[in-house]
mmCIF file of N, CA, C and O in Angstrom:
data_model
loop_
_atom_site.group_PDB
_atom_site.id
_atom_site.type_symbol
_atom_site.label_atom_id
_atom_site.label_comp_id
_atom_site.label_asym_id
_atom_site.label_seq_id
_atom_site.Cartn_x
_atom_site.Cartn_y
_atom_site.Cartn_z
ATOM 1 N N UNK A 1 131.560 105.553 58.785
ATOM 2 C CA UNK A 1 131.209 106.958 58.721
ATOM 3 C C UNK A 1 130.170 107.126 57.617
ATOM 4 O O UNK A 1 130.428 106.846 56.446
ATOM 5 N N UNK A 2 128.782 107.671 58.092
ATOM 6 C CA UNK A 2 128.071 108.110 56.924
ATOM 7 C C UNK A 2 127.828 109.317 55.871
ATOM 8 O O UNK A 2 128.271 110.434 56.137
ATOM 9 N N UNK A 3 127.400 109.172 55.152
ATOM 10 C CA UNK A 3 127.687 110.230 54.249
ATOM 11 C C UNK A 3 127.227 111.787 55.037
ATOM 12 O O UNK A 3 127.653 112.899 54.726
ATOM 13 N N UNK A 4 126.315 111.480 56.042
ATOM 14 C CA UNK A 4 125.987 112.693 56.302
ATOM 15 C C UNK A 4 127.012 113.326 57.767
ATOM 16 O O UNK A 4 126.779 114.285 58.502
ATOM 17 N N UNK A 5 127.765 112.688 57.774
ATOM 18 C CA UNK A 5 129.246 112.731 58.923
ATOM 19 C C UNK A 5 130.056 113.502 58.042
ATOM 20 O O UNK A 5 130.458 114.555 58.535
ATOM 21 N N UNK A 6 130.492 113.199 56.572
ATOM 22 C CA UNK A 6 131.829 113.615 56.094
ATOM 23 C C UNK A 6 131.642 115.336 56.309
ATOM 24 O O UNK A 6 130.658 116.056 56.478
ATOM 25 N N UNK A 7 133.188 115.594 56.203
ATOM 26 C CA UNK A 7 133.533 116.838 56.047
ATOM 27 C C UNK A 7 132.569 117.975 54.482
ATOM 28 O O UNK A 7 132.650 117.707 53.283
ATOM 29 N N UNK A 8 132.015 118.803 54.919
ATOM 30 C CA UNK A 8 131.549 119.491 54.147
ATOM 31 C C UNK A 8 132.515 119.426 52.726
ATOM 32 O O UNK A 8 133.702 119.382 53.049
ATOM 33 N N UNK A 9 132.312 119.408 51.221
ATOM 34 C CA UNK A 9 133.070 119.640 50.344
ATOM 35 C C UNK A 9 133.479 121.401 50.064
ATOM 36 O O UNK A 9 132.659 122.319 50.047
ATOM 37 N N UNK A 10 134.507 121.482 49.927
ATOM 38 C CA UNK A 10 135.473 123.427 49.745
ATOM 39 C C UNK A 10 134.424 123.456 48.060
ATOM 40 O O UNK A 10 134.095 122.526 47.324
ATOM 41 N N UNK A 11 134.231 124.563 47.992
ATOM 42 C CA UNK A 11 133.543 125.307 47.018
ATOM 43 C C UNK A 11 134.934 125.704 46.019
ATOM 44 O O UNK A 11 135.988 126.086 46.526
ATOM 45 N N UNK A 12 134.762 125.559 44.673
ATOM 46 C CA UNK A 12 135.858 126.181 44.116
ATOM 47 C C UNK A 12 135.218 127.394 43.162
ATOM 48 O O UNK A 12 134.299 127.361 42.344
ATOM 49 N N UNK A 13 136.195 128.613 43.664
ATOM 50 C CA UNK A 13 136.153 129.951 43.184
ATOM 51 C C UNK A 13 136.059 129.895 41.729
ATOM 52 O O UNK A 13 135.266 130.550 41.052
ATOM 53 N N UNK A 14 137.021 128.973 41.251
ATOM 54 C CA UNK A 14 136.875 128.855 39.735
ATOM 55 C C UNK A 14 135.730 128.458 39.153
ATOM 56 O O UNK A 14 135.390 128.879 38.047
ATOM 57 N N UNK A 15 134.941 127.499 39.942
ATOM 58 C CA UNK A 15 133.664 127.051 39.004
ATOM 59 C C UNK A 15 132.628 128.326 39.336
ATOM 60 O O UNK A 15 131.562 128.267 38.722
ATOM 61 N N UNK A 16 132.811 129.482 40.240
ATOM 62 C CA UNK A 16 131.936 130.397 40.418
ATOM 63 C C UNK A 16 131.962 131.071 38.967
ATOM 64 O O UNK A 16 131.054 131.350 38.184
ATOM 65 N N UNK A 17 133.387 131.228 38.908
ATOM 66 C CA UNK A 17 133.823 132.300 37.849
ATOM 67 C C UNK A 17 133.406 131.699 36.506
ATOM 68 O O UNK A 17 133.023 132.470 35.626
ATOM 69 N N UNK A 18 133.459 130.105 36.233
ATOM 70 C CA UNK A 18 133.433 129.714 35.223
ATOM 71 C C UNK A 18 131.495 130.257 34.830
ATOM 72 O O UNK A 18 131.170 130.838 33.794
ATOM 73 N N UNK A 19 130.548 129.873 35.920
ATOM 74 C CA UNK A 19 129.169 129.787 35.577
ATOM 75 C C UNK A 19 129.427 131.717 35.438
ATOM 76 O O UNK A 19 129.079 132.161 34.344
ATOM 77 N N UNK A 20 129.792 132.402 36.099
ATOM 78 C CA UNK A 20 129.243 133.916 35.529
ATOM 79 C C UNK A 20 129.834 133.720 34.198
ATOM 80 O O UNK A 20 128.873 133.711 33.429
ATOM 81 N N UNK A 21 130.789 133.578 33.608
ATOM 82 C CA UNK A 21 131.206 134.040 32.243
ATOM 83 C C UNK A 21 130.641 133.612 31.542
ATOM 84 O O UNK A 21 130.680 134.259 30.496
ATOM 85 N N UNK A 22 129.859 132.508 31.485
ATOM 86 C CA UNK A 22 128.940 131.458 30.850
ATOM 87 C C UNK A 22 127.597 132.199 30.983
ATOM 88 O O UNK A 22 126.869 132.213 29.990
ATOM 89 N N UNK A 23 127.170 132.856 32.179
ATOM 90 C CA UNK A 23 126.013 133.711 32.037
ATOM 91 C C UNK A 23 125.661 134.826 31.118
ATOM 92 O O UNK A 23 124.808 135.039 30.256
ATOM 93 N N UNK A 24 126.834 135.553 31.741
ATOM 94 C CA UNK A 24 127.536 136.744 30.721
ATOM 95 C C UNK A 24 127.506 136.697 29.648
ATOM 96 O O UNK A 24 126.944 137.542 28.951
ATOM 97 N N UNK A 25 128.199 135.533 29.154
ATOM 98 C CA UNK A 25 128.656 135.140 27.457
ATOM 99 C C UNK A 25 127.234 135.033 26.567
ATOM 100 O O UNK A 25 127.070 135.452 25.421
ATOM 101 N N UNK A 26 126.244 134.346 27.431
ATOM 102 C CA UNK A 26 124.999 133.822 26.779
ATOM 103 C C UNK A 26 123.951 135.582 27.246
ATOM 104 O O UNK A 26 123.130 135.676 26.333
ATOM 105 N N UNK A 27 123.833 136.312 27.828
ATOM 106 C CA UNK A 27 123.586 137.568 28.341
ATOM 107 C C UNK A 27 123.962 138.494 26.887
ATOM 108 O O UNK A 27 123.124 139.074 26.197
ATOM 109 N N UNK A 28 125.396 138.455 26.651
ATOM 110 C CA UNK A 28 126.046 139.239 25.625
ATOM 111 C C UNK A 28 125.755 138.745 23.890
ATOM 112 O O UNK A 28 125.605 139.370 22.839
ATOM 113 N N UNK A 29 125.776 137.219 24.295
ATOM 114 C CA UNK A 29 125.229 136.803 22.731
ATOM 115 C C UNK A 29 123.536 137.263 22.467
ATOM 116 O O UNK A 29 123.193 137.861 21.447
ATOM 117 N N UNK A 30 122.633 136.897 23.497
ATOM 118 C CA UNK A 30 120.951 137.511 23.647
ATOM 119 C C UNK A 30 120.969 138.773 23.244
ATOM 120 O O UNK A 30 120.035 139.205 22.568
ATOM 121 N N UNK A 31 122.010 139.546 23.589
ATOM 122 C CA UNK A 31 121.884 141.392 23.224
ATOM 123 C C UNK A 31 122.857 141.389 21.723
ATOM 124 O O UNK A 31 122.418 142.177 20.885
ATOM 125 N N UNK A 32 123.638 140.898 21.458
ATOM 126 C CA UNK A 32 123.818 140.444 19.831
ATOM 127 C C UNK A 32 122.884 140.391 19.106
ATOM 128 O O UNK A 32 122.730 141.135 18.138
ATOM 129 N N UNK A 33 121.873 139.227 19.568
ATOM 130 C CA UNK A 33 121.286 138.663 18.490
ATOM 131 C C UNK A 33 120.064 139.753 18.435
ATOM 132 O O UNK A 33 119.613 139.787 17.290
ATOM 133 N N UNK A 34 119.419 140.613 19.280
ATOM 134 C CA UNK A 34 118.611 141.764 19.067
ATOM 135 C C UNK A 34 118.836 142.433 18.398
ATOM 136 O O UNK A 34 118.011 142.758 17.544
ATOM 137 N N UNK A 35 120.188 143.021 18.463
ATOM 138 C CA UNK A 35 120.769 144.455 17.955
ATOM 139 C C UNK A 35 122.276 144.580 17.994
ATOM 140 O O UNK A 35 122.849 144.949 19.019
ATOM 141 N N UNK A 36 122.818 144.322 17.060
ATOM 142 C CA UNK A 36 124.239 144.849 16.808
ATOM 143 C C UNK A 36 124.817 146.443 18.020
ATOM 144 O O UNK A 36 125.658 146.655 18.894
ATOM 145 N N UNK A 37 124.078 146.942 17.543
ATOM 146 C CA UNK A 37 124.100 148.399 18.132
ATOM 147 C C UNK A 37 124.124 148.500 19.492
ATOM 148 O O UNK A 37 124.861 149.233 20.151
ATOM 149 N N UNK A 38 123.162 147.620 19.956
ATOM 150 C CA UNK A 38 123.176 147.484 21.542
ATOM 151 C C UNK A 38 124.239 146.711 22.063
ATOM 152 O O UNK A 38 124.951 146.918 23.045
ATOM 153 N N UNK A 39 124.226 145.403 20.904
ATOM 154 C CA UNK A 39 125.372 144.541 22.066
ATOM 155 C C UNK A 39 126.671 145.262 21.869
ATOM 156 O O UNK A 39 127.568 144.910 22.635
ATOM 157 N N UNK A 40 127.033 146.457 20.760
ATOM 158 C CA UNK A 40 128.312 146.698 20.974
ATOM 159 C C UNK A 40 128.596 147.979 22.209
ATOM 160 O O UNK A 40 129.704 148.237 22.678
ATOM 161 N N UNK A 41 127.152 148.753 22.618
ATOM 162 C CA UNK A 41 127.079 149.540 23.671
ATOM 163 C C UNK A 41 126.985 148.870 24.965
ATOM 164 O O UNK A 41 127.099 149.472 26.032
ATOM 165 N N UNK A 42 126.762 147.533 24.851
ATOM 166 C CA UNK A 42 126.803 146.559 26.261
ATOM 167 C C UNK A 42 128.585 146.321 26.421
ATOM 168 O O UNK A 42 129.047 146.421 27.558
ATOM 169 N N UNK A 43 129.425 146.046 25.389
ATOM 170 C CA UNK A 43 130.129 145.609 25.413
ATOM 171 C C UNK A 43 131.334 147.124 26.280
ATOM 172 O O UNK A 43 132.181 147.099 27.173
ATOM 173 N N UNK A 44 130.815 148.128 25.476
ATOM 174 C CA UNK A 44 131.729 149.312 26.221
ATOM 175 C C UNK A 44 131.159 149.735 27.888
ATOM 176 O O UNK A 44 131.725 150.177 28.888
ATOM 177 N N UNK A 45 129.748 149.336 27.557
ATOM 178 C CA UNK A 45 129.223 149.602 29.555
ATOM 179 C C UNK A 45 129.862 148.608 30.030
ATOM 180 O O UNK A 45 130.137 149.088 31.130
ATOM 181 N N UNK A 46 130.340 147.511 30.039
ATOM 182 C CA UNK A 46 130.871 146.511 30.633
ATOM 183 C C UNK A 46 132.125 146.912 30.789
ATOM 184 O O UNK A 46 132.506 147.073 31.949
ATOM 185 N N UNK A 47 132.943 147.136 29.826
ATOM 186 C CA UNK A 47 134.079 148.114 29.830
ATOM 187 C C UNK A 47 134.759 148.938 30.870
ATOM 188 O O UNK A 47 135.698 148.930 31.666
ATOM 189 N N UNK A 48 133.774 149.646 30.426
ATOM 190 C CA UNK A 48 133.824 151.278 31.569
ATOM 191 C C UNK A 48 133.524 150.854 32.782
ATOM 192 O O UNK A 48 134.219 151.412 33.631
ATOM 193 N N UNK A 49 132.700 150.022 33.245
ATOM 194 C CA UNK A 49 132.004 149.525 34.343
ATOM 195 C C UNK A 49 133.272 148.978 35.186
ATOM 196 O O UNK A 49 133.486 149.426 36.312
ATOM 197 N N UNK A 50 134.360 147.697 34.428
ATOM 198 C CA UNK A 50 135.241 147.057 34.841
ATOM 199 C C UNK A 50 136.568 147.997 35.108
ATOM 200 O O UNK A 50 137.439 147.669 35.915
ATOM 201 N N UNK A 51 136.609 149.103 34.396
ATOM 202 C CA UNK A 51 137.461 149.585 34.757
ATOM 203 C C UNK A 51 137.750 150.755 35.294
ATOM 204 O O UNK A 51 138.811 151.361 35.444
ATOM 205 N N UNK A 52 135.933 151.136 35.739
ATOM 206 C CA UNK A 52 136.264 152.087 36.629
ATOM 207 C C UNK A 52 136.181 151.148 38.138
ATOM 208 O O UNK A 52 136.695 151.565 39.176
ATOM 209 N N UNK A 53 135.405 149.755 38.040
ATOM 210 C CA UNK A 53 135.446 149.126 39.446
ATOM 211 C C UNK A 53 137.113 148.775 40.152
ATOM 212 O O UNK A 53 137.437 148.690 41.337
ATOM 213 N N UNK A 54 138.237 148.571 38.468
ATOM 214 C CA UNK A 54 139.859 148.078 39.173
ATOM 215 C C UNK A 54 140.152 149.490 39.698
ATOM 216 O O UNK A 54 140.955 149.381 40.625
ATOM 217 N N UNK A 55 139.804 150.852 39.464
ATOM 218 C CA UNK A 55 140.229 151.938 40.191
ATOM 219 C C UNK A 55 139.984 152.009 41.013
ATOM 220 O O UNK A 55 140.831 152.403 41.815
ATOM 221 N N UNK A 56 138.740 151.713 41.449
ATOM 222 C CA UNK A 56 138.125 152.255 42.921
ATOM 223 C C UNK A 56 138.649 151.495 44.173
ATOM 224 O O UNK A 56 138.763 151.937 45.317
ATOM 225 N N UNK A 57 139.044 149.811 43.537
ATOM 226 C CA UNK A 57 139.576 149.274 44.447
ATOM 227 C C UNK A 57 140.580 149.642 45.449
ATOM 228 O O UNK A 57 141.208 150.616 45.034
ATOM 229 N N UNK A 58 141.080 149.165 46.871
ATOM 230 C CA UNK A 58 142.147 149.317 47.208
ATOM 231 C C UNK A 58 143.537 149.260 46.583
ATOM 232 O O UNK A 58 143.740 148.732 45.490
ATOM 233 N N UNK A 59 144.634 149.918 47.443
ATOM 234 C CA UNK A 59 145.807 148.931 46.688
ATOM 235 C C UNK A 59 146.224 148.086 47.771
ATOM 236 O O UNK A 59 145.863 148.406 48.904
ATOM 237 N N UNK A 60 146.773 147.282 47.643
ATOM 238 C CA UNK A 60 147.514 146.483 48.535
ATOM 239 C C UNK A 60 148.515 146.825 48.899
ATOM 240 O O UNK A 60 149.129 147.420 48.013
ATOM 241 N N UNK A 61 149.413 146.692 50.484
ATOM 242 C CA UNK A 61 150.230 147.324 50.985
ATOM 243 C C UNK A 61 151.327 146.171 51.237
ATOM 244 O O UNK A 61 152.111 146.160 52.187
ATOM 245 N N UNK A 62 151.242 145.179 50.192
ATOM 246 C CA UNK A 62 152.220 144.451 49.827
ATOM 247 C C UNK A 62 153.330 144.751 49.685
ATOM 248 O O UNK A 62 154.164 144.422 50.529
ATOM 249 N N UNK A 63 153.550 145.216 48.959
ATOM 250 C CA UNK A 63 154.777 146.110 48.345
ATOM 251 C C UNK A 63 155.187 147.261 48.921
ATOM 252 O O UNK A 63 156.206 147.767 48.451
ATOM 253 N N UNK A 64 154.562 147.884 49.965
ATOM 254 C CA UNK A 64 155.175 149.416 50.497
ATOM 255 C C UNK A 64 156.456 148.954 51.879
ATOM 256 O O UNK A 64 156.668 147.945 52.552
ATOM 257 N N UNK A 65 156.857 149.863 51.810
ATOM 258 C CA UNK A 65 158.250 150.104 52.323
ATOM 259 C C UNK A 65 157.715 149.354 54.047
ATOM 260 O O UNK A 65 156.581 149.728 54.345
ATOM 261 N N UNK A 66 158.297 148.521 54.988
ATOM 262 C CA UNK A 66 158.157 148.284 55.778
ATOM 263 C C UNK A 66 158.610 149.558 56.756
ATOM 264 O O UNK A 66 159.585 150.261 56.492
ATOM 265 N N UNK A 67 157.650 149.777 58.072
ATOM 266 C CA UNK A 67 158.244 151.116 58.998
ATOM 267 C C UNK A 67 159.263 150.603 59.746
ATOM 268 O O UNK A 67 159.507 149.430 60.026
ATOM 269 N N UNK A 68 159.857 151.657 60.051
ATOM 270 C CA UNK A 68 161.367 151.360 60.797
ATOM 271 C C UNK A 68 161.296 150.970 62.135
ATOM 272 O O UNK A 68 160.481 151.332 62.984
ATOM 273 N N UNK A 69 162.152 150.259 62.228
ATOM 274 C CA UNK A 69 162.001 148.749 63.580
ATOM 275 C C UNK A 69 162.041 150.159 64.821
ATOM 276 O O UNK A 69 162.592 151.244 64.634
ATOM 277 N N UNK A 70 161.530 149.865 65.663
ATOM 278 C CA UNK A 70 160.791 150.664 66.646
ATOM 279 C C UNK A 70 162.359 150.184 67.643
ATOM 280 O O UNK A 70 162.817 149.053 67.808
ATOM 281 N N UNK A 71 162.934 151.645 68.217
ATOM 282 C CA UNK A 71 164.096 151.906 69.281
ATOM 283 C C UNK A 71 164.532 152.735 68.666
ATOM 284 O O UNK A 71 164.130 153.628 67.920
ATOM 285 N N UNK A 72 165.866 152.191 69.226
ATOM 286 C CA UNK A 72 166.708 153.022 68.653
ATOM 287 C C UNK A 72 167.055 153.297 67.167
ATOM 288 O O UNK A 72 167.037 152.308 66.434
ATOM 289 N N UNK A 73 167.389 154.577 66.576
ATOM 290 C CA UNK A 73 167.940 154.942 65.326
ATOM 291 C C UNK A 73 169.261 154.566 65.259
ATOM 292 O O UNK A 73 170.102 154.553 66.158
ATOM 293 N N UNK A 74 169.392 154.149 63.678
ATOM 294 C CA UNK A 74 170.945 153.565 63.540
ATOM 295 C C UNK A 74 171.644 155.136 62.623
ATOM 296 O O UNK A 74 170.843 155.133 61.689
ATOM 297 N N UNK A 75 172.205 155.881 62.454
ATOM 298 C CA UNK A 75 172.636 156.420 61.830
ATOM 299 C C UNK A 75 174.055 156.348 61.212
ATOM 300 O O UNK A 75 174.835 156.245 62.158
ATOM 301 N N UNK A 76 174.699 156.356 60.094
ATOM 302 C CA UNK A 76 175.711 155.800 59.619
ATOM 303 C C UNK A 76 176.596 157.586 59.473
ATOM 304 O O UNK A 76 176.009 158.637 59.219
ATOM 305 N N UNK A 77 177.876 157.442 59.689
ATOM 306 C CA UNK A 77 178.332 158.745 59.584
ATOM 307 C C UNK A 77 180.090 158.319 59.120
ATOM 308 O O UNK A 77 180.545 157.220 59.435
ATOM 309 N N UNK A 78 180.819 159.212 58.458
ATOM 310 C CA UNK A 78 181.836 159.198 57.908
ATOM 311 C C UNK A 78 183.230 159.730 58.879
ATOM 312 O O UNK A 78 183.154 160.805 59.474
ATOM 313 N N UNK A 79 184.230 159.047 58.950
ATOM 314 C CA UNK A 79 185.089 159.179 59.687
ATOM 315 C C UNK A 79 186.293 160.309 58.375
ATOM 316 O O UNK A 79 186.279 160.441 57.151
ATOM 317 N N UNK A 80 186.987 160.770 59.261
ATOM 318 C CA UNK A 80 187.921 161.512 58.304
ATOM 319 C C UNK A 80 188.852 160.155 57.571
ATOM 320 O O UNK A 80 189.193 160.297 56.397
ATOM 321 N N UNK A 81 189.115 159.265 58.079
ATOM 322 C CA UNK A 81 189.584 158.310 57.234
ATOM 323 C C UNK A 81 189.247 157.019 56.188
ATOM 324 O O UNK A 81 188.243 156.308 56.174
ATOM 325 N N UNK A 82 190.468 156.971 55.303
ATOM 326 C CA UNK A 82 190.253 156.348 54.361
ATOM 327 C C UNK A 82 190.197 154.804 54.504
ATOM 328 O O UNK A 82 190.741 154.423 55.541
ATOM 329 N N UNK A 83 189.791 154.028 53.895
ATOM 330 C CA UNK A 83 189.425 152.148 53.711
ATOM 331 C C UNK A 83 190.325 151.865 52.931
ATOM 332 O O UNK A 83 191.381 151.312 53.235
ATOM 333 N N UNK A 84 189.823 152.395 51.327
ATOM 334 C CA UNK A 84 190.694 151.621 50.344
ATOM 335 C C UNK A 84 190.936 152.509 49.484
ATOM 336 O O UNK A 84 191.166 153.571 50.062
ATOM 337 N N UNK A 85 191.016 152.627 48.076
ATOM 338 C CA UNK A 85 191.535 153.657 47.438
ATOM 339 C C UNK A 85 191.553 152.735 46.304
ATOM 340 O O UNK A 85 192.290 151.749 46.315
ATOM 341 N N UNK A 86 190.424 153.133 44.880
ATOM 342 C CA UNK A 86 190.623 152.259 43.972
ATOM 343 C C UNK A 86 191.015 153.272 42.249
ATOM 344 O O UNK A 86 190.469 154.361 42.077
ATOM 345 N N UNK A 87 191.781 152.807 41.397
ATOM 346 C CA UNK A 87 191.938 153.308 40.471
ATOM 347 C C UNK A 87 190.804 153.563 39.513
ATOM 348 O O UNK A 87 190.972 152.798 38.564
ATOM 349 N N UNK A 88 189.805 154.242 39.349
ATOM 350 C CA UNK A 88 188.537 154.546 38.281
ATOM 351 C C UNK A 88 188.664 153.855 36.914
ATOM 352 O O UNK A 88 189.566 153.022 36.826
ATOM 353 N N UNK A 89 187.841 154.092 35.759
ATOM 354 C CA UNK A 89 188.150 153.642 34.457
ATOM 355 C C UNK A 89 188.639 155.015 33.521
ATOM 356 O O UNK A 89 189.217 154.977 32.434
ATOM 357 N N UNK A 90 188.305 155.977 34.136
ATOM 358 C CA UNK A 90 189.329 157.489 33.392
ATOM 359 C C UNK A 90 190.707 157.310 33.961
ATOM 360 O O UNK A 90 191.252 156.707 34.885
ATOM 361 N N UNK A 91 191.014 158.121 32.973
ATOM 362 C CA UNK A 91 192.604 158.712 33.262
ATOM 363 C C UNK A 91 192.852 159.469 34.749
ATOM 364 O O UNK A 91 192.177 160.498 34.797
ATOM 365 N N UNK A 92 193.320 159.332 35.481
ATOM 366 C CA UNK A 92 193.334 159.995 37.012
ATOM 367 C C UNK A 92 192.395 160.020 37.868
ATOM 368 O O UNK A 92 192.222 160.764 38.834
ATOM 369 N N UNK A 93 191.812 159.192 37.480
ATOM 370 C CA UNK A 93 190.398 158.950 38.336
ATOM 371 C C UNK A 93 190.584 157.874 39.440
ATOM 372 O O UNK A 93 191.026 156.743 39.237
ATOM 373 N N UNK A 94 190.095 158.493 40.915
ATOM 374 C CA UNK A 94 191.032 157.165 41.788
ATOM 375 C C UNK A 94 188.965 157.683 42.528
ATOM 376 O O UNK A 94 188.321 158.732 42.490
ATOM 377 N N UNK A 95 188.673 156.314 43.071
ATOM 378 C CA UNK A 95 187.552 156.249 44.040
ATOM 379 C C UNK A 95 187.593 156.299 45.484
ATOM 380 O O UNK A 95 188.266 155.435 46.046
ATOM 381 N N UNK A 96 187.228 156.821 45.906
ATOM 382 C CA UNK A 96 187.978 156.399 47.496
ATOM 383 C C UNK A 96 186.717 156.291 48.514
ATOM 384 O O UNK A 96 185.759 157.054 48.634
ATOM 385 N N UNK A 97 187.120 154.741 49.411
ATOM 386 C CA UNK A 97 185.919 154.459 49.736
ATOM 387 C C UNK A 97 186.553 154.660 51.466
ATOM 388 O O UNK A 97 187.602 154.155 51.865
ATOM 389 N N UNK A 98 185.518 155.603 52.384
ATOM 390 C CA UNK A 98 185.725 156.139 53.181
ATOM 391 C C UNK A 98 185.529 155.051 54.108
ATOM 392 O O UNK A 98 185.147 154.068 53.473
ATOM 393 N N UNK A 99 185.649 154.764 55.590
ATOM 394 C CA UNK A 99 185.175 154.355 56.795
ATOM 395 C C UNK A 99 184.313 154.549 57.291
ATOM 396 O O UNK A 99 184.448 155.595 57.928
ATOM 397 N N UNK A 100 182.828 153.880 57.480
ATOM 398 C CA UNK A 100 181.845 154.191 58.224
ATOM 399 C C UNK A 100 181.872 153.729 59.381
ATOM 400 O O UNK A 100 182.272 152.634 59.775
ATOM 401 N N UNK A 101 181.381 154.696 60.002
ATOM 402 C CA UNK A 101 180.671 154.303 61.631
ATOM 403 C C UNK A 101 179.290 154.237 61.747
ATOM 404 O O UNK A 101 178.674 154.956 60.960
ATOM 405 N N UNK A 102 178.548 153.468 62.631
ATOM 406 C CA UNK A 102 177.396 153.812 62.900
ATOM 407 C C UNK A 102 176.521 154.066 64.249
ATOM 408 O O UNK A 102 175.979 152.981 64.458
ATOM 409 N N UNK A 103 176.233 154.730 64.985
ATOM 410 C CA UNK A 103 175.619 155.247 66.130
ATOM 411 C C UNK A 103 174.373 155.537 66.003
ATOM 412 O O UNK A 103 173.806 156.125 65.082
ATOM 413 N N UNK A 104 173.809 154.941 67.320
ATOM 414 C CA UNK A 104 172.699 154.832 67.971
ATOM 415 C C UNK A 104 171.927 156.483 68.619
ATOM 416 O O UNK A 104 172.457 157.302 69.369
ATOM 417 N N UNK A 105 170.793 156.516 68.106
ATOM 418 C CA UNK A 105 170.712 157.590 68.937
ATOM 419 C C UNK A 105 169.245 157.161 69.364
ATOM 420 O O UNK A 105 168.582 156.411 68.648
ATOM 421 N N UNK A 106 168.867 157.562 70.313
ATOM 422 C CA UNK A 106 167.401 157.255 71.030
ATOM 423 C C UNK A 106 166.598 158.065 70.941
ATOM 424 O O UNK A 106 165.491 157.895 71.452
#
């Protein structure tokens, strides 16, 4: 197999990131070495810049509540009777844990 057969080499994201910060860094030291004054007004536009760009972003819907499985509804409802019956940590305090049912409705 010759070299011009192999599989293309994967690009790594990290060495992208590594050359901007390295741009940046040498960008931010150049406006240093001009003017104090400027590089510390570069340093807050960069700032403001970064953190009005994490607002604007999306959010991700990672984390939100999954929608409810498509049919029928399960609904849970209470029977007049009792399960168990437990003594609380007060004085006369008893818990009482009822019987559920649950039904379908369409």
């Amino acid at each position: 197999m010759s070299r011009d057969e192999q599989a293309p080499e994967e690009r790594s994201p990290l060495a992208g990131g590594c050359v901007l910060v390295a741009v940046g860094g040498g960008a931010g030291a150049a406006v240093f070495a001009a003017s104090t004054e400027a590089g510390i007004l570069a340093v807050w536009a960069v700032g403001v810049a970064a953190v009005w760009w994490s607002a604007r972003r999306p959010v991700s819907d990672s984390s939100a509540t999954p929608p409810p499985p498509s049919g029928a509804t399960v609904y849970a409802g209470e029977t007049g009777e009792i399960e168990r019956v437990r003594e609380g940590p007060g004085e006369g305090l008893l818990i009482l844990y009822p019987v559920r049912e649950e039904t379908t409705r369409d």
